[in-house]
PDB file of C-alpha atoms and ligand atoms in Angstrom:
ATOM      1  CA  UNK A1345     175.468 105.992 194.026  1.00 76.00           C
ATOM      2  CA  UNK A1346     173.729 109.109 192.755  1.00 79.00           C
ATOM      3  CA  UNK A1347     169.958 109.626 193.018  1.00 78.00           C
ATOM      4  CA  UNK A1348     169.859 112.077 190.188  1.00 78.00           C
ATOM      5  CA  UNK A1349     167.333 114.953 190.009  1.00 74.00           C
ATOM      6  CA  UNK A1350     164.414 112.649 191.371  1.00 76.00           C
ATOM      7  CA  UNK A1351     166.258 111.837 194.997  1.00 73.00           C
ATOM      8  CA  UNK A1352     166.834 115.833 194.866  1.00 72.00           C
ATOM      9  CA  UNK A1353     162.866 116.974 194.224  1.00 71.00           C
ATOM     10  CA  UNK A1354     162.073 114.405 196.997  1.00 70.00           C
ATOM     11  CA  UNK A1355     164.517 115.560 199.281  1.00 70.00           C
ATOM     12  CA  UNK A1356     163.355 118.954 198.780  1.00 64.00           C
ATOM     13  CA  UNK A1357     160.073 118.067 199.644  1.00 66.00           C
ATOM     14  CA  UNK A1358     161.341 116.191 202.932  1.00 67.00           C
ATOM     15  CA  UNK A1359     159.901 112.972 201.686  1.00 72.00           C
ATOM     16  CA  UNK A1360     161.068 110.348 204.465  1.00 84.00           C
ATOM     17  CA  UNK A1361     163.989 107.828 203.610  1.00 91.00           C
ATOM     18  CA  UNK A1362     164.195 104.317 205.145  1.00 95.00           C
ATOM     19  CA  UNK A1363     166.372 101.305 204.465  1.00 96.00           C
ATOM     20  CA  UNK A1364     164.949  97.983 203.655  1.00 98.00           C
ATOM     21  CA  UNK A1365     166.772  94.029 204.054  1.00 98.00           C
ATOM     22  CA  UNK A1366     165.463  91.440 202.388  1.00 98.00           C
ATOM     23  CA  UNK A1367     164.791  88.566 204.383  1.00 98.00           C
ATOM     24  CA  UNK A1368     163.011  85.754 202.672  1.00 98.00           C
ATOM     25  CA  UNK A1369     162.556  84.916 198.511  1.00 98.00           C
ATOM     26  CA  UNK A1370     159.866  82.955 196.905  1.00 98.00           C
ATOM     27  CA  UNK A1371     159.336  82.715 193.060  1.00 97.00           C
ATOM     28  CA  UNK A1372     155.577  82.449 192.744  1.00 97.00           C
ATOM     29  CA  UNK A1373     156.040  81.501 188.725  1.00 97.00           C
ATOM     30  CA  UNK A1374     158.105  81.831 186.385  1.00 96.00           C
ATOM     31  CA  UNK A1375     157.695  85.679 186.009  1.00 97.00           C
ATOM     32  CA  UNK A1376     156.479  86.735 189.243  1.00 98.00           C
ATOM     33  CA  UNK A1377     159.130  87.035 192.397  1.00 98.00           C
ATOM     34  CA  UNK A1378     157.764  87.252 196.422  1.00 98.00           C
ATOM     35  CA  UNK A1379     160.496  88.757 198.395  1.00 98.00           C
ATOM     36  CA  UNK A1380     159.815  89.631 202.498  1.00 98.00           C
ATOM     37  CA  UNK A1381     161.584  93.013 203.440  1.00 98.00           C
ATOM     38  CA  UNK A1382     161.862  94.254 207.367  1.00 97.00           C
ATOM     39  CA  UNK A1383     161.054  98.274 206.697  1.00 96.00           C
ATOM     40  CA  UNK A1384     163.764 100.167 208.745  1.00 95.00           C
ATOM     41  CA  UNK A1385     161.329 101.471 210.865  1.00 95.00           C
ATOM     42  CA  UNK A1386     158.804 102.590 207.923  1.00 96.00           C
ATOM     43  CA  UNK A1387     155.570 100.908 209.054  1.00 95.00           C
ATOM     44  CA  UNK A1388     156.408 102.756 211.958  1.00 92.00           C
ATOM     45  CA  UNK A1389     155.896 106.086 210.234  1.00 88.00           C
ATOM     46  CA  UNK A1390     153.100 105.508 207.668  1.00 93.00           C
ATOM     47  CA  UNK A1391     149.880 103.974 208.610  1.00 93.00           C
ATOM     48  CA  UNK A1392     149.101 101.253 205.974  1.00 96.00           C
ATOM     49  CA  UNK A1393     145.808 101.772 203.674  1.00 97.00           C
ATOM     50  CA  UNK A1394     145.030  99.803 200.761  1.00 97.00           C
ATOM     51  CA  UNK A1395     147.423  99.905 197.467  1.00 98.00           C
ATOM     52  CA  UNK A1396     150.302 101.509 199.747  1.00 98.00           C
ATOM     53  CA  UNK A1397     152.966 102.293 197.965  1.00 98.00           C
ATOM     54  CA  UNK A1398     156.610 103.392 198.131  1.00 97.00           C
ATOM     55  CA  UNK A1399     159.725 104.375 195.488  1.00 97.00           C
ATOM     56  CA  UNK A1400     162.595 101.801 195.789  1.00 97.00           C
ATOM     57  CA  UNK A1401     166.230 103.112 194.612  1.00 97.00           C
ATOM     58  CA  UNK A1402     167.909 100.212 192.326  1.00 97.00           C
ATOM     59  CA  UNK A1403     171.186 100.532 190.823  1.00 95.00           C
ATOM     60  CA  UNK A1404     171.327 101.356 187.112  1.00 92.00           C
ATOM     61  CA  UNK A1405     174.062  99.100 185.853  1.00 87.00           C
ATOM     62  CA  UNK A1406     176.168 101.983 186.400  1.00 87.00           C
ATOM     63  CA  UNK A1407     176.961 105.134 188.874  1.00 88.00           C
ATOM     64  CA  UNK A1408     173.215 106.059 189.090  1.00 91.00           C
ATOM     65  CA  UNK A1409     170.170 104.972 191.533  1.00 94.00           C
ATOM     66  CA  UNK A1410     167.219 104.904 189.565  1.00 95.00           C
ATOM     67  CA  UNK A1411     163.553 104.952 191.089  1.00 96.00           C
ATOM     68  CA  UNK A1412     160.610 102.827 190.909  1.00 97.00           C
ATOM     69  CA  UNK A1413     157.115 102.024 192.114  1.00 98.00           C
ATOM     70  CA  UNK A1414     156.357  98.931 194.159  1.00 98.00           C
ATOM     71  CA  UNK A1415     152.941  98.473 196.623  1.00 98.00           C
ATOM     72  CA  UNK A1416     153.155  96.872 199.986  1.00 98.00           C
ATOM     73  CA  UNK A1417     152.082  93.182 200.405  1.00 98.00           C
ATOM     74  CA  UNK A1418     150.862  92.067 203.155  1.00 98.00           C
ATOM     75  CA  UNK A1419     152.428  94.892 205.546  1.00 97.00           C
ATOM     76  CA  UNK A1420     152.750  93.915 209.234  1.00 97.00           C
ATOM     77  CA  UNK A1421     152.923  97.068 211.746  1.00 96.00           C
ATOM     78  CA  UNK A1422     153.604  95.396 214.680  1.00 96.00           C
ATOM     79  CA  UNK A1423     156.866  93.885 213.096  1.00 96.00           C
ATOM     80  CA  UNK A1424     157.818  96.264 210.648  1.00 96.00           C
ATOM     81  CA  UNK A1425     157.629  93.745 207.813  1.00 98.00           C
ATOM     82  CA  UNK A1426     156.075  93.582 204.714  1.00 98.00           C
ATOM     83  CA  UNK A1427     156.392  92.041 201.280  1.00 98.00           C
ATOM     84  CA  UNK A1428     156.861  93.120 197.513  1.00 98.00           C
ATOM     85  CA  UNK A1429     155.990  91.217 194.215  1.00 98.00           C
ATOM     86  CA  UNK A1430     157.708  91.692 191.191  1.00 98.00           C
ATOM     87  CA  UNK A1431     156.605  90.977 187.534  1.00 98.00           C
ATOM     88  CA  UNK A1432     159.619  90.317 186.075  1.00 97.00           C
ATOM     89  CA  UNK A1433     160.654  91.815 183.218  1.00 94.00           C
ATOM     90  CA  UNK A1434     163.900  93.620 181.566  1.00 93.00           C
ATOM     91  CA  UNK A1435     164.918  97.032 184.009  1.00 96.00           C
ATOM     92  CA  UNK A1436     166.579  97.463 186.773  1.00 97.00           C
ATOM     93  CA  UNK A1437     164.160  96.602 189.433  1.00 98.00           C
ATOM     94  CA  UNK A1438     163.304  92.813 188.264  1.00 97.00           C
ATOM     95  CA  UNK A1439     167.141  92.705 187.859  1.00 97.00           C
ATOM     96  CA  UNK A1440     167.827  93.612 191.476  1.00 97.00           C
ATOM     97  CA  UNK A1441     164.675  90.959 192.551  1.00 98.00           C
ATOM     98  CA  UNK A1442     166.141  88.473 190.503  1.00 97.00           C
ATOM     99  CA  UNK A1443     169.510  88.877 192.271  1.00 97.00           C
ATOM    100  CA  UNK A1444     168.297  89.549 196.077  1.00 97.00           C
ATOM    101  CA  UNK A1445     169.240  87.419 198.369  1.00 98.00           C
ATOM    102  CA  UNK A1446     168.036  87.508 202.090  1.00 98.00           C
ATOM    103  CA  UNK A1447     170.562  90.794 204.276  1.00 98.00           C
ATOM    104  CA  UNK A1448     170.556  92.326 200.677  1.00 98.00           C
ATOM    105  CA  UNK A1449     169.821  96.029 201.761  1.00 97.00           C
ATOM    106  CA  UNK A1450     168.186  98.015 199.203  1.00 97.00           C
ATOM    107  CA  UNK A1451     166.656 102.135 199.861  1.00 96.00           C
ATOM    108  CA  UNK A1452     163.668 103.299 199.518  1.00 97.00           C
ATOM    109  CA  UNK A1453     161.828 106.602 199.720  1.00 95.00           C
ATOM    110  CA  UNK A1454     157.679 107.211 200.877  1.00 94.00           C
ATOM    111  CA  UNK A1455     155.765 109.860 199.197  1.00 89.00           C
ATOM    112  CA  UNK A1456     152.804 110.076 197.361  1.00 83.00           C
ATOM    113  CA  UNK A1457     150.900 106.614 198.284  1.00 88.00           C
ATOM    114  CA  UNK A1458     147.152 107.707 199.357  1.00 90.00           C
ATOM    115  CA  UNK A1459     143.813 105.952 199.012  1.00 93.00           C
ATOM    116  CA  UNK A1460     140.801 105.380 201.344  1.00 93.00           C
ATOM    117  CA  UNK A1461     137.507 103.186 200.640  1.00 95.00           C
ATOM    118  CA  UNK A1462     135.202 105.448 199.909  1.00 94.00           C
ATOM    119  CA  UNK A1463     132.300 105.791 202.563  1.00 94.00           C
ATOM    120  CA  UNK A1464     129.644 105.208 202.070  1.00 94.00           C
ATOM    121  CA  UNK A1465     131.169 101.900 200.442  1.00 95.00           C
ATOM    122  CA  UNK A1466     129.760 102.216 196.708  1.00 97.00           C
ATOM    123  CA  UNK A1467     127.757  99.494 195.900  1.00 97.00           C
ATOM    124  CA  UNK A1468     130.011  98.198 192.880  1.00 97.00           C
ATOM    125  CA  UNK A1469     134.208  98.310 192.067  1.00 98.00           C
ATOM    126  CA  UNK A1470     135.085  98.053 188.771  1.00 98.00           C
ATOM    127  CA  UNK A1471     138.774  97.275 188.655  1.00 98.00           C
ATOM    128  CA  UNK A1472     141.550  96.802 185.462  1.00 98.00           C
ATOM    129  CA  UNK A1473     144.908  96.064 186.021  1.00 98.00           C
ATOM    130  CA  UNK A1474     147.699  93.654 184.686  1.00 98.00           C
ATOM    131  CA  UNK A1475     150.344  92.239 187.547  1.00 98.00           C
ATOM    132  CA  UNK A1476     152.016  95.266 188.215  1.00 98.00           C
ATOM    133  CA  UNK A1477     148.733  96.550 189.664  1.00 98.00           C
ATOM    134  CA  UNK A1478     147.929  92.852 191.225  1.00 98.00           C
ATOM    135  CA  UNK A1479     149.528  93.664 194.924  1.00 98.00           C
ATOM    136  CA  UNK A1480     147.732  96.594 194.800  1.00 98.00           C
ATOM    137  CA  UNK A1481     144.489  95.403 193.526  1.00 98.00           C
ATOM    138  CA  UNK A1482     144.381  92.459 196.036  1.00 98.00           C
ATOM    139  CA  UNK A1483     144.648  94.869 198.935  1.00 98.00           C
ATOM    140  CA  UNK A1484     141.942  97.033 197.069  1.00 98.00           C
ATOM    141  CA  UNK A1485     139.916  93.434 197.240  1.00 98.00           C
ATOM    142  CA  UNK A1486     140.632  92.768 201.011  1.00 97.00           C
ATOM    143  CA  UNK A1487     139.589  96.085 201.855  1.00 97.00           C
ATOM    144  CA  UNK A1488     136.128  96.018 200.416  1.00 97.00           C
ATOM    145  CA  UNK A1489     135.485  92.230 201.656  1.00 95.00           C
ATOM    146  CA  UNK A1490     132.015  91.478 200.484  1.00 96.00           C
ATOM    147  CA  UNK A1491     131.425  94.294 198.333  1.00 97.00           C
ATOM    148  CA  UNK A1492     130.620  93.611 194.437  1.00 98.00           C
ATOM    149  CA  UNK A1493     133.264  93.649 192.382  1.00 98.00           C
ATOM    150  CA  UNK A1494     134.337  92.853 188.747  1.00 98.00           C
ATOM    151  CA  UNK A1495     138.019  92.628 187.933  1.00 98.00           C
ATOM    152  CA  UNK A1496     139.821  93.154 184.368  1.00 98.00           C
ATOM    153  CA  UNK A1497     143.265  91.282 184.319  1.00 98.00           C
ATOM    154  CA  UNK A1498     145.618  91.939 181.705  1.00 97.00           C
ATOM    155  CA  UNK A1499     148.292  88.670 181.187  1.00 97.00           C
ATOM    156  CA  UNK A1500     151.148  88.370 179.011  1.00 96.00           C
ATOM    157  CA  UNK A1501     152.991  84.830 180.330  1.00 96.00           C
ATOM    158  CA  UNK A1502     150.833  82.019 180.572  1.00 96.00           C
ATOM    159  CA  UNK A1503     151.483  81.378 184.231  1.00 97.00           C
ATOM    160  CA  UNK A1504     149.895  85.214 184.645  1.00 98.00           C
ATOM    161  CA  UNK A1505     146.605  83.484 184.844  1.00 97.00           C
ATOM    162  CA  UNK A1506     147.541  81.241 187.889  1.00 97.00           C
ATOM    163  CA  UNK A1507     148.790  84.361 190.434  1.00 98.00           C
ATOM    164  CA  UNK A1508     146.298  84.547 193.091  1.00 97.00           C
ATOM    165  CA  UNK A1509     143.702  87.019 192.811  1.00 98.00           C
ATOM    166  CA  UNK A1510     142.081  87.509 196.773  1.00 98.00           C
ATOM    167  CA  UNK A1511     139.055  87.146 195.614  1.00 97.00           C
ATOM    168  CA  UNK A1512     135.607  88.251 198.077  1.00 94.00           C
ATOM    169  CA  UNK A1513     132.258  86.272 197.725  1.00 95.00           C
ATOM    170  CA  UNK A1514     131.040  88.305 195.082  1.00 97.00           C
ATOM    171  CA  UNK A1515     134.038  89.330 193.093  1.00 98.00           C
ATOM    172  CA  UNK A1516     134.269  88.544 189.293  1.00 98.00           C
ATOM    173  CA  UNK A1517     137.542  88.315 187.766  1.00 98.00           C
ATOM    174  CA  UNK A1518     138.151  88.235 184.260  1.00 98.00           C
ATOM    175  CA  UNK A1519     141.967  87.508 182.940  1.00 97.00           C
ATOM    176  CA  UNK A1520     142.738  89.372 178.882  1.00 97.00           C
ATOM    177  CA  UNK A1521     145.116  88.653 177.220  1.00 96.00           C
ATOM    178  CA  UNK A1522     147.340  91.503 176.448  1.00 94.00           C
ATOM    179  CA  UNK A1523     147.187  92.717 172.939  1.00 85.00           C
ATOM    180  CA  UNK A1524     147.864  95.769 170.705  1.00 81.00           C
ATOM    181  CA  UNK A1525     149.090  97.521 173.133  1.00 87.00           C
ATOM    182  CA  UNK A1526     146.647  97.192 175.758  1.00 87.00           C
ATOM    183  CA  UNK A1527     143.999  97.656 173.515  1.00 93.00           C
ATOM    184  CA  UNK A1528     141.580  94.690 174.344  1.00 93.00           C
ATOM    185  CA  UNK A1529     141.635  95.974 177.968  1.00 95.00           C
ATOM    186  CA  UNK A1530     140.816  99.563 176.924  1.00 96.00           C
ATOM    187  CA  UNK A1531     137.890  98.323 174.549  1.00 96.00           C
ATOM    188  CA  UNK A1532     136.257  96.419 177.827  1.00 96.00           C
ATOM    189  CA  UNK A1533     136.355  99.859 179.514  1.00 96.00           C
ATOM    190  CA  UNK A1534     135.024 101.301 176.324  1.00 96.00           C
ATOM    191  CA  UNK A1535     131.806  98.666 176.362  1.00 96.00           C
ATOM    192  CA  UNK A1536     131.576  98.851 180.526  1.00 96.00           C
ATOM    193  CA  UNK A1537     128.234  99.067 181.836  1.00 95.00           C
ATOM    194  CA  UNK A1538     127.722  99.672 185.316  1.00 95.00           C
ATOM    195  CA  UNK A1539     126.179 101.398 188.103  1.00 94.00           C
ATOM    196  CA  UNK A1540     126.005 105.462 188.189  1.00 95.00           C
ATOM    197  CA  UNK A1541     126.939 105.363 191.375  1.00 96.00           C
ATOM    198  CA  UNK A1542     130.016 102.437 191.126  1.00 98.00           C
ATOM    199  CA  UNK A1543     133.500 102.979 191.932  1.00 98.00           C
ATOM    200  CA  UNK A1544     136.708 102.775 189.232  1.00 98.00           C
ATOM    201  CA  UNK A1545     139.988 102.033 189.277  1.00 98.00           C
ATOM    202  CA  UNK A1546     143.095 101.221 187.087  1.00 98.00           C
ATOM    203  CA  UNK A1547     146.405 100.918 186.630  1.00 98.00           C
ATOM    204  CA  UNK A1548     148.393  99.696 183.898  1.00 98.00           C
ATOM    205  CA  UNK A1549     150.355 101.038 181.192  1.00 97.00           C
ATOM    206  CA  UNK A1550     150.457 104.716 180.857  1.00 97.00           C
ATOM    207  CA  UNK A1551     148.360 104.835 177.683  1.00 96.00           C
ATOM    208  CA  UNK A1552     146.175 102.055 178.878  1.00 97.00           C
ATOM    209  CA  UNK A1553     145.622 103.798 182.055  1.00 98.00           C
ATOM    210  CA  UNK A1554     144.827 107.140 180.747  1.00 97.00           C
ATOM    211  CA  UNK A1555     141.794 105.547 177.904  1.00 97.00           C
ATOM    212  CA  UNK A1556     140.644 103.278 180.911  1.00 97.00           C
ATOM    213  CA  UNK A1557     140.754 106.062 183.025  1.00 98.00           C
ATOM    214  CA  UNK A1558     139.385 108.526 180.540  1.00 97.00           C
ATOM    215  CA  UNK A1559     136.548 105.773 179.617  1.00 97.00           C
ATOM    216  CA  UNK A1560     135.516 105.708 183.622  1.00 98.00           C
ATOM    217  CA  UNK A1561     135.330 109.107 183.945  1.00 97.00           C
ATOM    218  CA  UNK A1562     132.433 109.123 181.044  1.00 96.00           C
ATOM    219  CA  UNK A1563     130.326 107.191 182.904  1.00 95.00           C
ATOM    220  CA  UNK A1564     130.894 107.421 186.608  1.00 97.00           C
ATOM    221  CA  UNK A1565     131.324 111.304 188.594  1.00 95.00           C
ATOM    222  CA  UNK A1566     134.976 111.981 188.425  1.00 94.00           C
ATOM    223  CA  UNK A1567     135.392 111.583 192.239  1.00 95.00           C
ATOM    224  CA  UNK A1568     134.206 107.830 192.059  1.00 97.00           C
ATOM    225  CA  UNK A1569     137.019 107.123 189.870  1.00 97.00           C
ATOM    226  CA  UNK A1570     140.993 106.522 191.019  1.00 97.00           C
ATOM    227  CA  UNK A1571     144.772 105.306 189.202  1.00 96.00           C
ATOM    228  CA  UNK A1572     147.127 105.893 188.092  1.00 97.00           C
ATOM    229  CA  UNK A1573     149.837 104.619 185.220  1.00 98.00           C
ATOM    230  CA  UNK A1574     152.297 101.920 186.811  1.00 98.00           C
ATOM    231  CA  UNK A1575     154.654 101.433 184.140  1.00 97.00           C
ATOM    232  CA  UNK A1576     155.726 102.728 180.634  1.00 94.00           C
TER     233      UNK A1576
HETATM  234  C1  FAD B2217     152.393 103.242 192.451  1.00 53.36           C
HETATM  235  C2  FAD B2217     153.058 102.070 191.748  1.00 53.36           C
HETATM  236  C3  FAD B2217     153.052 100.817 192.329  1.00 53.36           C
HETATM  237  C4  FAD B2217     153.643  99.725 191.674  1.00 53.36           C
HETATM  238  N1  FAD B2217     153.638  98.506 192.265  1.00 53.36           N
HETATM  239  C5  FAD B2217     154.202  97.437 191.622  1.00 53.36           C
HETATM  240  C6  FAD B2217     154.260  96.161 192.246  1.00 53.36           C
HETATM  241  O1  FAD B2217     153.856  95.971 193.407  1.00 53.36           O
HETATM  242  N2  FAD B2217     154.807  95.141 191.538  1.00 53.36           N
HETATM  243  C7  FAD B2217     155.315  95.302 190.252  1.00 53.36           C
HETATM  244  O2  FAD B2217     155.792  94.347 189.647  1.00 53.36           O
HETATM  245  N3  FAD B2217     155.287  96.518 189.666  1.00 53.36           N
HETATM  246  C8  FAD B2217     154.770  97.583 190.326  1.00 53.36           C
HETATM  247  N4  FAD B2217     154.767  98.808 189.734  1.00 53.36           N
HETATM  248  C9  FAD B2217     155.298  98.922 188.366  1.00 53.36           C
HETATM  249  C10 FAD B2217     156.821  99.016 188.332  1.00 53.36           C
HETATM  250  O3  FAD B2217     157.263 100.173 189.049  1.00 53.36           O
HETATM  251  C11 FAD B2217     157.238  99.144 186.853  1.00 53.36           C
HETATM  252  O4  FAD B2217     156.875  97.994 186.136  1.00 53.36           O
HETATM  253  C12 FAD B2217     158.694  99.444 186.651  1.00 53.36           C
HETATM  254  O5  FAD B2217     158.826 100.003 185.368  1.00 53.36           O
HETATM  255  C13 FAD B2217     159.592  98.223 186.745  1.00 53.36           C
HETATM  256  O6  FAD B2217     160.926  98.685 186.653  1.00 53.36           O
HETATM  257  P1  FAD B2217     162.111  97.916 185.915  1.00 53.36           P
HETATM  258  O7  FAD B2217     163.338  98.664 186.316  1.00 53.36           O
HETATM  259  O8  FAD B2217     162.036  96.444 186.189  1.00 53.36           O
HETATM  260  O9  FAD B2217     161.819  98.116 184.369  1.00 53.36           O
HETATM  261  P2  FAD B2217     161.969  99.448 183.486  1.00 53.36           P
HETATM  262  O10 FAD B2217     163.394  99.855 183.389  1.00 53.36           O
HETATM  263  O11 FAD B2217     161.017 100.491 183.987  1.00 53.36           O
HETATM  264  O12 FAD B2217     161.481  98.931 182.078  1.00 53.36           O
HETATM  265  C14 FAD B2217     162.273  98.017 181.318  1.00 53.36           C
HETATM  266  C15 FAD B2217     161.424  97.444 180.196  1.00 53.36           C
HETATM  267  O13 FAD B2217     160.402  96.635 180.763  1.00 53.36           O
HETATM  268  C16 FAD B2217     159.120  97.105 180.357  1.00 53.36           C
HETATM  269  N5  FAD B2217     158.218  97.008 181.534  1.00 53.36           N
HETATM  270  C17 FAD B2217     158.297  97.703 182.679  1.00 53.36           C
HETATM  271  N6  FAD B2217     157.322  97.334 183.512  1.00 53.36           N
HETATM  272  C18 FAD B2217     156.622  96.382 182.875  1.00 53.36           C
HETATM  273  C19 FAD B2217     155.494  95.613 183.231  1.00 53.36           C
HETATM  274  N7  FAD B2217     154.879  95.727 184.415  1.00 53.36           N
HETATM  275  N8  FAD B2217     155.041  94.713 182.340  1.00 53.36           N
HETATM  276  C20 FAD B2217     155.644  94.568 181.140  1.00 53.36           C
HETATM  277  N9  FAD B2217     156.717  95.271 180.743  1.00 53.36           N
HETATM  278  C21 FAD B2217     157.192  96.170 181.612  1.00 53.36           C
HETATM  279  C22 FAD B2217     159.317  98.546 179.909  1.00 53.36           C
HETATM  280  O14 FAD B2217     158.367  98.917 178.936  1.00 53.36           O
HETATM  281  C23 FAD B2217     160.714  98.512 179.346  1.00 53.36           C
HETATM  282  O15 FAD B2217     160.705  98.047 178.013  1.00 53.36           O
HETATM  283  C24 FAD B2217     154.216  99.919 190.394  1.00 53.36           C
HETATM  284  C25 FAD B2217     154.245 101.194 189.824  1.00 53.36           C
HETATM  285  C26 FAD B2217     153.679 102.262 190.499  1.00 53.36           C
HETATM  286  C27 FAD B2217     153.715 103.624 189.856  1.00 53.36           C
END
């Protein structure tokens, strides 16, 4: 199967290609999917960091690969293993979750995924997301341990509000529900007070992401302030 112009720009830029198999399943809840995945040797090759990402190739329903975003849960080095969580949904990709079974193979491509703590560790995170962004978020959470931080969820299923959230000691989290188009999340962005010096990030919807983003940015210097849109 073809990977259209995408596989070709990302060729071209000698992005590195690995194969992954599936080797355990766990439906979390009714809209959320845990599969395990040994790497093909791509732990090997890309030192993990927090809200690590890759670009998994899943068939189109026809002669076409098609690509999407998915962060790294849980990644283990040593054994080349990691996980990925879905939100399910209609496309492609929660199709092909939906489906996997364990020795499925499915490709995937690295380029792109970067992100470091900041250090000096800012003394506050202010963090919006939905459960697309919720792998990534909880290894944002891990990474800053102890550090304040207050959390923005967006939910759409009822059973959204029960995924687990690695919370630290002094991490807030706050679930909204999603409505108008994300616009209940942006208008808690819009209202957000918080320190000069605090650190933002967020990823959701495109047009969520980019008034979130946009809102941060007002209030915090442009360099304290991170995302990116996850889905359209
Ligand atoms: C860097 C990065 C990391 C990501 N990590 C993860 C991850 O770990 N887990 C994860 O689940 N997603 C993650 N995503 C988001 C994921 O790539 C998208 O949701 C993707 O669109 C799903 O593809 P699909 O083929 O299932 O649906 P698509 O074909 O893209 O879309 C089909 C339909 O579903 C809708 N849709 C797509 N995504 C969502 C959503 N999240 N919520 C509600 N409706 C949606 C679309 O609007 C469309 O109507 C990440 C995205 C990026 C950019």
């Amino acid at each position: 199967m073809g990977k259209g112009f995408n596989g070709f720009v990302l060729k071209a830029l000698r992005a590195d290609d690995y194969r992954l198999t599936v080797t355990g399943t766990r439906q979390i809840s009714d809209h959320y999917l845990r599969l395990s995945f040994t790497g093909g040797g791509l732990l090997a090759a890309h030192p993990v960091h927090p809200t690590q990402w890759i670009r998994i190739w899943f068939p189109d329903g026809g002669e076409n690969l098609v690509q999407r975003g998915y962060t790294l849960v849980d990644p283990d080095p040593a054994g080349d293993a990691f996980d990925i969580e879905f939100a399910l949904h209609a496309g492609p990709a929660s199709q092909w979750a939906r489906d996997a079974a364990v020795g499925d193979v499915v490709d995937a491509t690295v380029m792109g995924s970067k992100f470091a703590v900041p250090q000096p560790v800012p003394p506050e995170f202010v963090i919006f997301g939905d459960t697309a962004s919720l792998p990534a978020i909880n290894s944002l959470l891990e990474a800053i341990g102890e550090t304040p931080a207050r959390v923005w969820l967006e939910w759409q299923h009822e059973s959204d509000r029960e995924l687990p959230v690695r919370t630290g000691p002094k991490t807030e989290v706050s679930w909204v529900e999603r409505a108008g188009d994300g616009q209940a999340l942006r208008q808690v962005a819009e209202s957000l007070t918080c320190a000069p010096d605090a650190f933002g990030w967020a990823a959701c919807d495109a047009a969520t992401t980019r008034a979130i983003l946009k809102a941060l940015k007002s209030r915090l210097p442009k360099e304290n302030v991170a995302g990116r849109a996850y889905w359209k």
